[in-house]
Amino acid sequence: MSSTVGQVIKCKAAVAWEAGKPLVIEEVEVAPPKAGEVRLKILYTSLCHTDVYFWEAKGQTPLFPRIFGHEAGGIVESVGEGVTHLKPGDHALPVFTGECGECPHCKSEESNMCDLLRINTDRGVMIHDNESRFSIKGKPIYHFVGTSTFSEYTVAHAGCVAKVDPAAPLDKICVLSCGICTGFGATVNVAKPKPGSSVAIFGLGAVGLAAAEGARVSGASRIIGVDLVSSRFEEAKKFGVNEFVNPKDHDKPVQQVIAEMTNGGVDRAVECTGSIQAMISAFECVHDGWGVAVLVGVPNKDDAFKTHPMNFLNERTLKGTFYGNYKPRTDLPSVVEKYMKGELELEKFITHTIPFSEINKAFDYMLKGESIRCIIRMGE
């Protein structure tokens, strides 16, 4: 790899030229990393619903042409000035949020919301100089959440790159860059169910299934899946879900249904939909005295919800979380270690594997609800 250090690299990238239109495989030029940055060779990437949402340009400022992608695994090709925790040849996961190590959030044991590097979906350039590292014939192509992994090479801020065990298979652990850690961490780091407890999971997409996996790993005995699509229930059994509720099957609020099923409410609830109604139901279905509900799903920007203050006074707790409360550089290596020890199963999240040349198929699978995670093999 050393022959490319300091040079512009020409490689293939899947470029979104406009909202909702198929990505086009183009030859792009990737500039060398500047101070505090890393250039990565991406070997595997996967598609997350967030990529689809911003590709469709629903509800946010459209920014095109752009290279999407933020769940990936790769190898460090070169590092910019001042980067000390990574070196060429390291195996690494780029992450949509970061850890500068210096701000009050990074210095706090309780937060992972770095002041400098927390997610910014509107930024299409690098923080260092407000310029893009991607171009086609001199025309800049915008970055996405600081990662842009739908490219054979990408440049990221070093604080958004976690060094991982080189023995860990990148085609499996790449899914930890976003959705799986978000759901798994929401349960194990924030809800913290005790062995033998009951947990309700609202929404059985990839994040919800990861939250269920967290409940399974924690030893919860009753894991209740709540979803409006009954066909998801069968798949969810692989992740420890052993009871199911479809709110559409009942003529009373789902929180009431769950309270009746569980003699007053579940011990923990994790909401993974972004729906205001699901958030209210998740909070109101936990048991008084000790119940904890955790919100994970991202709502629409004008949303607000209402619940009676007595729900708090009766000792129910409502919490929120971002990326499962994991600090990317500090904590991701230990999550990879859990996988390597067999404590966390990742294979069951991977429903499809395709070559990079067929990346648009991944969008089709996601839009049809056919995939949990589709792995894209770069360089093919």
Short mmCIF file of C-alpha atoms in Angstrom, two decimals:
data_model
loop_
_atom_site.label_atom_id
_atom_site.label_comp_id
_atom_site.label_asym_id
_atom_site.label_seq_id
_atom_site.Cartn_x
_atom_site.Cartn_y
_atom_site.Cartn_z
CA MET A 1 0.00 0.00 0.00
CA SER A 2 2.95 2.33 0.65
CA SER A 3 3.27 3.35 -3.02
CA THR A 4 -0.02 5.26 -2.77
CA VAL A 5 0.85 7.27 0.36
CA GLY A 6 0.53 10.99 -0.31
CA GLN A 7 -0.89 10.34 -3.78
CA VAL A 8 -4.36 10.85 -5.18
CA ILE A 9 -5.97 7.41 -5.60
CA LYS A 10 -8.32 6.66 -8.48
CA CYS A 11 -10.93 4.05 -7.58
CA LYS A 12 -14.56 3.06 -8.05
CA ALA A 13 -17.36 4.61 -5.99
CA ALA A 14 -21.14 4.39 -6.13
CA VAL A 15 -22.25 7.99 -6.62
CA ALA A 16 -25.75 9.27 -5.92
CA TRP A 17 -26.22 12.04 -8.49
CA GLU A 18 -29.78 12.87 -7.45
CA ALA A 19 -32.41 11.88 -4.92
CA GLY A 20 -34.00 8.48 -5.31
CA LYS A 21 -32.16 7.62 -8.57
CA PRO A 22 -30.00 4.47 -8.83
CA LEU A 23 -26.39 4.91 -7.76
CA VAL A 24 -23.84 5.03 -10.58
CA ILE A 25 -20.44 3.30 -10.34
CA GLU A 26 -17.94 6.01 -11.29
CA GLU A 27 -14.18 6.45 -11.22
CA VAL A 28 -13.45 8.97 -8.48
CA GLU A 29 -10.28 10.59 -7.26
CA VAL A 30 -9.65 10.31 -3.51
CA ALA A 31 -7.21 12.87 -2.11
CA PRO A 32 -4.67 11.92 0.57
CA PRO A 33 -5.66 12.45 4.21
CA LYS A 34 -4.89 15.84 5.76
CA ALA A 35 -3.98 16.49 9.41
CA GLY A 36 -6.04 14.35 11.79
CA GLU A 37 -7.47 12.22 8.97
CA VAL A 38 -7.16 8.63 7.77
CA ARG A 39 -7.53 7.11 4.31
CA LEU A 40 -9.07 3.65 4.34
CA LYS A 41 -9.35 0.89 1.79
CA ILE A 42 -12.93 -0.33 2.25
CA LEU A 43 -13.27 -4.11 1.84
CA TYR A 44 -16.89 -4.60 2.95
CA THR A 45 -19.77 -2.22 3.48
CA SER A 46 -23.44 -2.70 4.24
CA LEU A 47 -26.61 -0.72 3.67
CA CYS A 48 -28.43 0.87 6.60
CA HIS A 49 -31.90 2.43 6.48
CA THR A 50 -30.29 5.83 7.20
CA ASP A 51 -28.52 5.67 3.83
CA VAL A 52 -31.84 5.00 2.13
CA TYR A 53 -33.58 7.83 4.02
CA PHE A 54 -31.03 10.45 2.95
CA TRP A 55 -30.77 9.03 -0.57
CA GLU A 56 -34.53 9.53 -0.88
CA ALA A 57 -34.02 13.09 0.51
CA LYS A 58 -37.14 12.90 2.64
CA GLY A 59 -37.42 15.61 5.27
CA GLN A 60 -33.93 17.06 5.09
CA THR A 61 -31.80 19.36 2.95
CA PRO A 62 -30.80 17.38 -0.17
CA LEU A 63 -27.06 17.34 -0.90
CA PHE A 64 -25.94 15.81 -4.20
CA PRO A 65 -23.82 14.41 -5.82
CA ARG A 66 -22.88 12.38 -2.78
CA ILE A 67 -21.23 9.10 -1.79
CA PHE A 68 -23.35 7.37 0.84
CA GLY A 69 -22.45 4.44 3.12
CA HIS A 70 -21.53 4.37 6.80
CA GLU A 71 -21.37 0.72 7.92
CA ALA A 72 -18.08 -0.76 6.79
CA GLY A 73 -14.82 -2.50 7.52
CA GLY A 74 -11.48 -1.82 5.93
CA ILE A 75 -7.72 -1.40 6.22
CA VAL A 76 -5.85 1.82 6.92
CA GLU A 77 -3.97 2.86 3.75
CA SER A 78 -2.37 6.03 5.11
CA VAL A 79 -2.71 8.54 7.93
CA GLY A 80 -2.45 12.30 8.07
CA GLU A 81 -0.23 14.41 10.27
CA GLY A 82 -0.78 14.00 14.01
CA VAL A 83 -2.60 10.64 13.85
CA THR A 84 -1.04 8.31 16.43
CA HIS A 85 -3.64 5.63 17.27
CA LEU A 86 -3.72 4.20 13.73
CA LYS A 87 -1.09 3.16 11.22
CA PRO A 88 -1.13 1.75 7.67
CA GLY A 89 -2.25 -1.88 7.65
CA ASP A 90 -4.49 -1.62 10.73
CA HIS A 91 -7.93 -3.19 10.44
CA ALA A 92 -10.57 -0.63 11.27
CA LEU A 93 -14.26 0.30 11.31
CA PRO A 94 -15.22 3.83 10.26
CA VAL A 95 -18.13 5.20 12.33
CA PHE A 96 -20.66 7.98 11.64
CA THR A 97 -19.93 9.53 15.02
CA GLY A 98 -16.58 10.03 16.69
CA GLU A 99 -14.42 10.43 19.74
CA CYS A 100 -11.99 13.34 19.73
CA GLY A 101 -10.79 12.40 23.22
CA GLU A 102 -10.54 16.02 24.37
CA CYS A 103 -14.04 17.47 24.78
CA PRO A 104 -16.16 17.27 27.98
CA HIS A 105 -18.29 14.48 26.46
CA CYS A 106 -15.26 12.37 25.58
CA LYS A 107 -13.80 12.92 29.04
CA SER A 108 -17.09 11.93 30.70
CA GLU A 109 -17.65 8.24 31.45
CA GLU A 110 -21.39 8.83 30.95
CA SER A 111 -21.47 10.26 27.42
CA ASN A 112 -20.46 9.30 23.90
CA MET A 113 -21.71 12.50 22.24
CA CYS A 114 -18.42 14.06 21.16
CA ASP A 115 -18.70 17.83 20.68
CA LEU A 116 -16.44 17.83 17.63
CA LEU A 117 -17.41 14.63 15.84
CA ARG A 118 -21.00 13.77 16.68
CA ILE A 119 -23.11 12.97 13.63
CA ASN A 120 -23.84 15.81 11.23
CA THR A 121 -26.00 14.71 8.30
CA ASP A 122 -25.90 18.15 6.61
CA ARG A 123 -22.09 18.33 6.36
CA GLY A 124 -20.75 17.11 3.04
CA VAL A 125 -17.12 18.12 3.56
CA MET A 126 -14.25 17.42 5.96
CA ILE A 127 -14.05 19.37 9.23
CA HIS A 128 -10.35 20.22 8.76
CA ASP A 129 -10.77 22.56 5.78
CA ASN A 130 -14.44 22.39 4.69
CA GLU A 131 -13.43 20.65 1.47
CA SER A 132 -14.27 17.25 0.00
CA ARG A 133 -11.63 14.57 -0.51
CA PHE A 134 -13.64 13.10 -3.43
CA SER A 135 -13.77 14.47 -6.94
CA ILE A 136 -14.64 13.47 -10.49
CA LYS A 137 -12.77 15.43 -13.19
CA GLY A 138 -12.15 18.22 -10.72
CA LYS A 139 -15.76 18.46 -9.56
CA PRO A 140 -16.19 17.78 -5.81
CA ILE A 141 -18.44 14.93 -4.67
CA TYR A 142 -19.94 15.33 -1.19
CA HIS A 143 -19.22 13.12 1.80
CA PHE A 144 -21.93 11.52 3.97
CA VAL A 145 -21.72 11.50 7.81
CA GLY A 146 -17.92 11.60 7.57
CA THR A 147 -17.62 8.04 6.26
CA SER A 148 -18.78 7.61 2.60
CA THR A 149 -18.05 3.90 2.50
CA PHE A 150 -19.66 3.23 -0.91
CA SER A 151 -16.20 3.92 -2.31
CA GLU A 152 -13.21 1.57 -2.57
CA TYR A 153 -11.17 4.22 -0.73
CA THR A 154 -12.48 6.88 1.64
CA VAL A 155 -11.11 9.55 3.96
CA ALA A 156 -12.43 9.96 7.52
CA HIS A 157 -11.49 11.95 10.60
CA ALA A 158 -9.20 9.73 12.69
CA GLY A 159 -11.54 10.15 15.68
CA CYS A 160 -14.26 8.35 13.67
CA VAL A 161 -12.11 5.28 13.00
CA ALA A 162 -11.91 2.41 15.49
CA LYS A 163 -8.95 0.03 15.31
CA VAL A 164 -10.10 -3.60 15.67
CA ASP A 165 -8.63 -7.07 16.07
CA PRO A 166 -7.15 -8.10 12.68
CA ALA A 167 -8.36 -11.67 13.30
CA ALA A 168 -12.00 -10.52 13.25
CA PRO A 169 -13.71 -11.06 9.87
CA LEU A 170 -14.47 -7.64 8.41
CA ASP A 171 -17.39 -9.01 6.36
CA LYS A 172 -19.19 -9.75 9.65
CA ILE A 173 -18.04 -7.04 12.07
CA CYS A 174 -18.67 -4.22 9.58
CA VAL A 175 -22.35 -4.27 10.70
CA LEU A 176 -21.21 -2.99 14.12
CA SER A 177 -20.47 0.45 12.64
CA CYS A 178 -24.07 1.58 13.12
CA GLY A 179 -27.36 -0.28 13.60
CA ILE A 180 -26.30 -3.37 15.51
CA CYS A 181 -24.35 -1.43 18.16
CA THR A 182 -27.19 1.09 18.39
CA GLY A 183 -29.77 -1.55 19.32
CA PHE A 184 -27.52 -3.93 21.26
CA GLY A 185 -26.02 -1.12 23.33
CA ALA A 186 -29.44 0.42 24.04
CA THR A 187 -30.31 -2.79 25.86
CA VAL A 188 -27.04 -3.82 27.50
CA ASN A 189 -25.65 -0.36 28.31
CA VAL A 190 -28.79 1.68 28.99
CA ALA A 191 -31.82 -0.52 29.76
CA LYS A 192 -29.61 -3.07 31.57
CA PRO A 193 -32.17 -5.85 32.05
CA LYS A 194 -31.42 -8.34 34.81
CA PRO A 195 -31.33 -12.12 34.21
CA GLY A 196 -34.86 -13.52 34.32
CA SER A 197 -36.49 -10.17 33.58
CA SER A 198 -39.04 -9.17 30.93
CA VAL A 199 -38.23 -6.85 28.01
CA ALA A 200 -40.50 -5.40 25.31
CA ILE A 201 -38.90 -4.43 22.00
CA PHE A 202 -40.88 -1.99 19.84
CA GLY A 203 -39.97 -2.35 16.17
CA LEU A 204 -38.32 -5.46 14.75
CA GLY A 205 -36.09 -3.99 12.07
CA ALA A 206 -32.32 -4.37 12.30
CA VAL A 207 -31.98 -2.07 15.32
CA GLY A 208 -34.87 -3.71 17.17
CA LEU A 209 -33.50 -7.18 16.49
CA ALA A 210 -30.13 -6.03 17.85
CA ALA A 211 -31.93 -4.73 20.95
CA ALA A 212 -33.58 -8.15 21.30
CA GLU A 213 -30.17 -9.81 20.94
CA GLY A 214 -29.00 -7.59 23.80
CA ALA A 215 -31.91 -8.80 25.93
CA ARG A 216 -31.09 -12.42 25.04
CA VAL A 217 -27.41 -11.97 25.94
CA SER A 218 -28.46 -10.29 29.22
CA GLY A 219 -30.50 -13.37 30.19
CA ALA A 220 -34.00 -11.88 29.95
CA SER A 221 -36.58 -14.65 30.14
CA ARG A 222 -39.50 -12.91 28.39
CA ILE A 223 -38.65 -10.92 25.28
CA ILE A 224 -41.80 -9.48 23.75
CA GLY A 225 -41.59 -8.21 20.18
CA VAL A 226 -44.02 -5.47 19.17
CA ASP A 227 -44.46 -4.71 15.47
CA LEU A 228 -47.20 -3.77 13.01
CA VAL A 229 -45.88 -6.35 10.50
CA SER A 230 -46.67 -9.85 11.74
CA SER A 231 -44.38 -11.48 9.14
CA ARG A 232 -41.39 -10.15 11.11
CA PHE A 233 -42.20 -12.27 14.12
CA GLU A 234 -40.80 -15.55 12.76
CA GLU A 235 -37.38 -14.03 11.98
CA ALA A 236 -37.28 -12.35 15.41
CA LYS A 237 -37.31 -15.73 17.18
CA LYS A 238 -33.67 -16.18 16.10
CA PHE A 239 -32.82 -13.12 18.23
CA GLY A 240 -34.45 -14.39 21.40
CA VAL A 241 -37.94 -12.91 20.95
CA ASN A 242 -40.35 -15.45 22.43
CA GLU A 243 -43.67 -13.55 22.50
CA PHE A 244 -45.25 -11.25 19.93
CA VAL A 245 -47.82 -8.49 19.91
CA ASN A 246 -49.20 -6.74 16.84
CA PRO A 247 -51.01 -3.59 18.06
CA LYS A 248 -53.40 -3.89 15.09
CA ASP A 249 -54.74 -7.15 16.52
CA HIS A 250 -56.12 -5.42 19.64
CA ASP A 251 -58.84 -2.90 20.31
CA LYS A 252 -57.03 -1.39 23.30
CA PRO A 253 -53.70 0.45 23.55
CA VAL A 254 -50.74 -1.91 23.23
CA GLN A 255 -49.30 -0.69 26.55
CA GLN A 256 -52.45 -1.99 28.22
CA VAL A 257 -52.15 -5.32 26.40
CA ILE A 258 -48.54 -5.70 27.58
CA ALA A 259 -49.38 -4.67 31.16
CA GLU A 260 -52.08 -7.38 31.27
CA MET A 261 -49.67 -9.98 29.81
CA THR A 262 -47.00 -9.22 32.39
CA ASN A 263 -48.88 -8.61 35.62
CA GLY A 264 -48.47 -4.84 35.63
CA GLY A 265 -45.83 -4.18 32.97
CA VAL A 266 -42.44 -5.25 31.66
CA ASP A 267 -39.21 -4.56 33.52
CA ARG A 268 -37.62 -2.88 30.49
CA ALA A 269 -38.79 -1.57 27.11
CA VAL A 270 -36.67 -0.48 24.14
CA GLU A 271 -38.30 1.60 21.38
CA CYS A 272 -36.65 1.31 17.94
CA THR A 273 -39.15 2.86 15.51
CA GLY A 274 -39.08 6.66 15.77
CA SER A 275 -42.89 6.62 16.03
CA ILE A 276 -44.29 8.93 18.71
CA GLN A 277 -47.05 6.43 19.49
CA ALA A 278 -44.49 3.66 19.98
CA MET A 279 -42.49 5.90 22.32
CA ILE A 280 -45.54 6.59 24.49
CA SER A 281 -46.48 2.89 24.49
CA ALA A 282 -42.92 1.82 25.39
CA PHE A 283 -42.82 4.18 28.37
CA GLU A 284 -46.32 3.42 29.59
CA CYS A 285 -45.90 -0.38 29.33
CA VAL A 286 -43.09 -0.60 31.88
CA HIS A 287 -43.83 -1.61 35.46
CA ASP A 288 -44.21 1.08 38.09
CA GLY A 289 -41.55 1.15 40.79
CA TRP A 290 -38.66 -0.10 38.65
CA GLY A 291 -39.56 -0.07 34.96
CA VAL A 292 -37.14 1.58 32.52
CA ALA A 293 -37.96 2.54 28.91
CA VAL A 294 -35.22 3.51 26.44
CA LEU A 295 -35.87 5.51 23.27
CA VAL A 296 -33.67 4.72 20.27
CA GLY A 297 -35.75 5.61 17.18
CA VAL A 298 -35.29 9.04 15.60
CA PRO A 299 -38.56 11.04 15.42
CA ASN A 300 -39.60 13.59 12.84
CA LYS A 301 -38.28 17.05 13.66
CA ASP A 302 -41.62 18.59 14.75
CA ASP A 303 -42.74 15.61 16.86
CA ALA A 304 -43.68 15.85 20.53
CA PHE A 305 -45.41 13.38 22.80
CA LYS A 306 -47.60 13.57 25.84
CA THR A 307 -47.79 11.32 28.88
CA HIS A 308 -49.18 11.91 32.36
CA PRO A 309 -46.59 13.10 34.94
CA MET A 310 -47.89 10.42 37.34
CA ASN A 311 -46.13 7.86 35.14
CA PHE A 312 -42.85 9.38 36.35
CA LEU A 313 -43.99 9.93 39.92
CA ASN A 314 -44.89 6.23 40.07
CA GLU A 315 -41.19 5.52 39.53
CA ARG A 316 -41.01 4.70 35.88
CA THR A 317 -37.83 5.90 34.15
CA LEU A 318 -37.52 7.19 30.58
CA LYS A 319 -34.08 7.34 28.95
CA GLY A 320 -32.68 8.10 25.52
CA THR A 321 -29.55 6.80 23.85
CA PHE A 322 -27.31 7.55 20.89
CA TYR A 323 -25.31 4.75 19.22
CA GLY A 324 -26.02 2.48 22.20
CA ASN A 325 -23.90 4.72 24.46
CA TYR A 326 -20.74 3.28 22.86
CA LYS A 327 -17.68 5.52 22.44
CA PRO A 328 -16.47 4.42 18.99
CA ARG A 329 -12.69 4.23 19.51
CA THR A 330 -12.79 3.13 23.15
CA ASP A 331 -15.68 0.65 23.12
CA LEU A 332 -15.97 -0.89 19.64
CA PRO A 333 -12.93 -3.19 20.09
CA SER A 334 -14.65 -4.82 23.11
CA VAL A 335 -17.87 -5.37 21.12
CA VAL A 336 -15.79 -7.07 18.41
CA GLU A 337 -14.26 -9.17 21.19
CA LYS A 338 -17.74 -10.25 22.31
CA TYR A 339 -18.37 -11.49 18.78
CA MET A 340 -15.03 -13.31 18.66
CA LYS A 341 -15.87 -15.09 21.94
CA GLY A 342 -19.27 -16.18 20.61
CA GLU A 343 -21.21 -14.00 23.06
CA LEU A 344 -22.72 -11.88 20.27
CA GLU A 345 -23.99 -13.48 17.07
CA LEU A 346 -23.66 -11.33 13.92
CA GLU A 347 -24.21 -13.85 11.13
CA LYS A 348 -27.97 -13.95 11.69
CA PHE A 349 -28.23 -10.22 10.91
CA ILE A 350 -26.73 -10.77 7.45
CA THR A 351 -29.44 -11.80 5.00
CA HIS A 352 -27.75 -11.03 1.66
CA THR A 353 -24.24 -10.64 0.22
CA ILE A 354 -23.68 -8.98 -3.17
CA PRO A 355 -20.78 -7.62 -5.27
CA PHE A 356 -20.21 -3.85 -5.34
CA SER A 357 -21.25 -3.71 -8.99
CA GLU A 358 -24.79 -4.71 -7.91
CA ILE A 359 -25.10 -2.21 -5.03
CA ASN A 360 -28.51 -1.01 -6.22
CA LYS A 361 -29.91 -4.46 -5.38
CA ALA A 362 -29.21 -3.69 -1.72
CA PHE A 363 -31.53 -0.69 -1.95
CA ASP A 364 -34.22 -2.86 -3.59
CA TYR A 365 -33.98 -5.47 -0.81
CA MET A 366 -34.21 -2.78 1.88
CA LEU A 367 -37.17 -0.98 0.25
CA LYS A 368 -39.06 -4.26 -0.13
CA GLY A 369 -38.38 -5.18 3.52
CA GLU A 370 -36.48 -8.29 2.44
CA SER A 371 -33.16 -7.63 4.17
CA ILE A 372 -31.88 -7.02 7.67
CA ARG A 373 -28.34 -6.33 6.50
CA CYS A 374 -26.94 -6.76 2.99
CA ILE A 375 -23.14 -7.02 2.83
CA ILE A 376 -21.52 -5.45 -0.24
CA ARG A 377 -18.16 -6.88 -1.31
CA MET A 378 -15.99 -4.03 -2.58
CA GLY A 379 -13.75 -4.44 -5.61
CA GLU A 380 -16.19 -6.77 -7.38
#
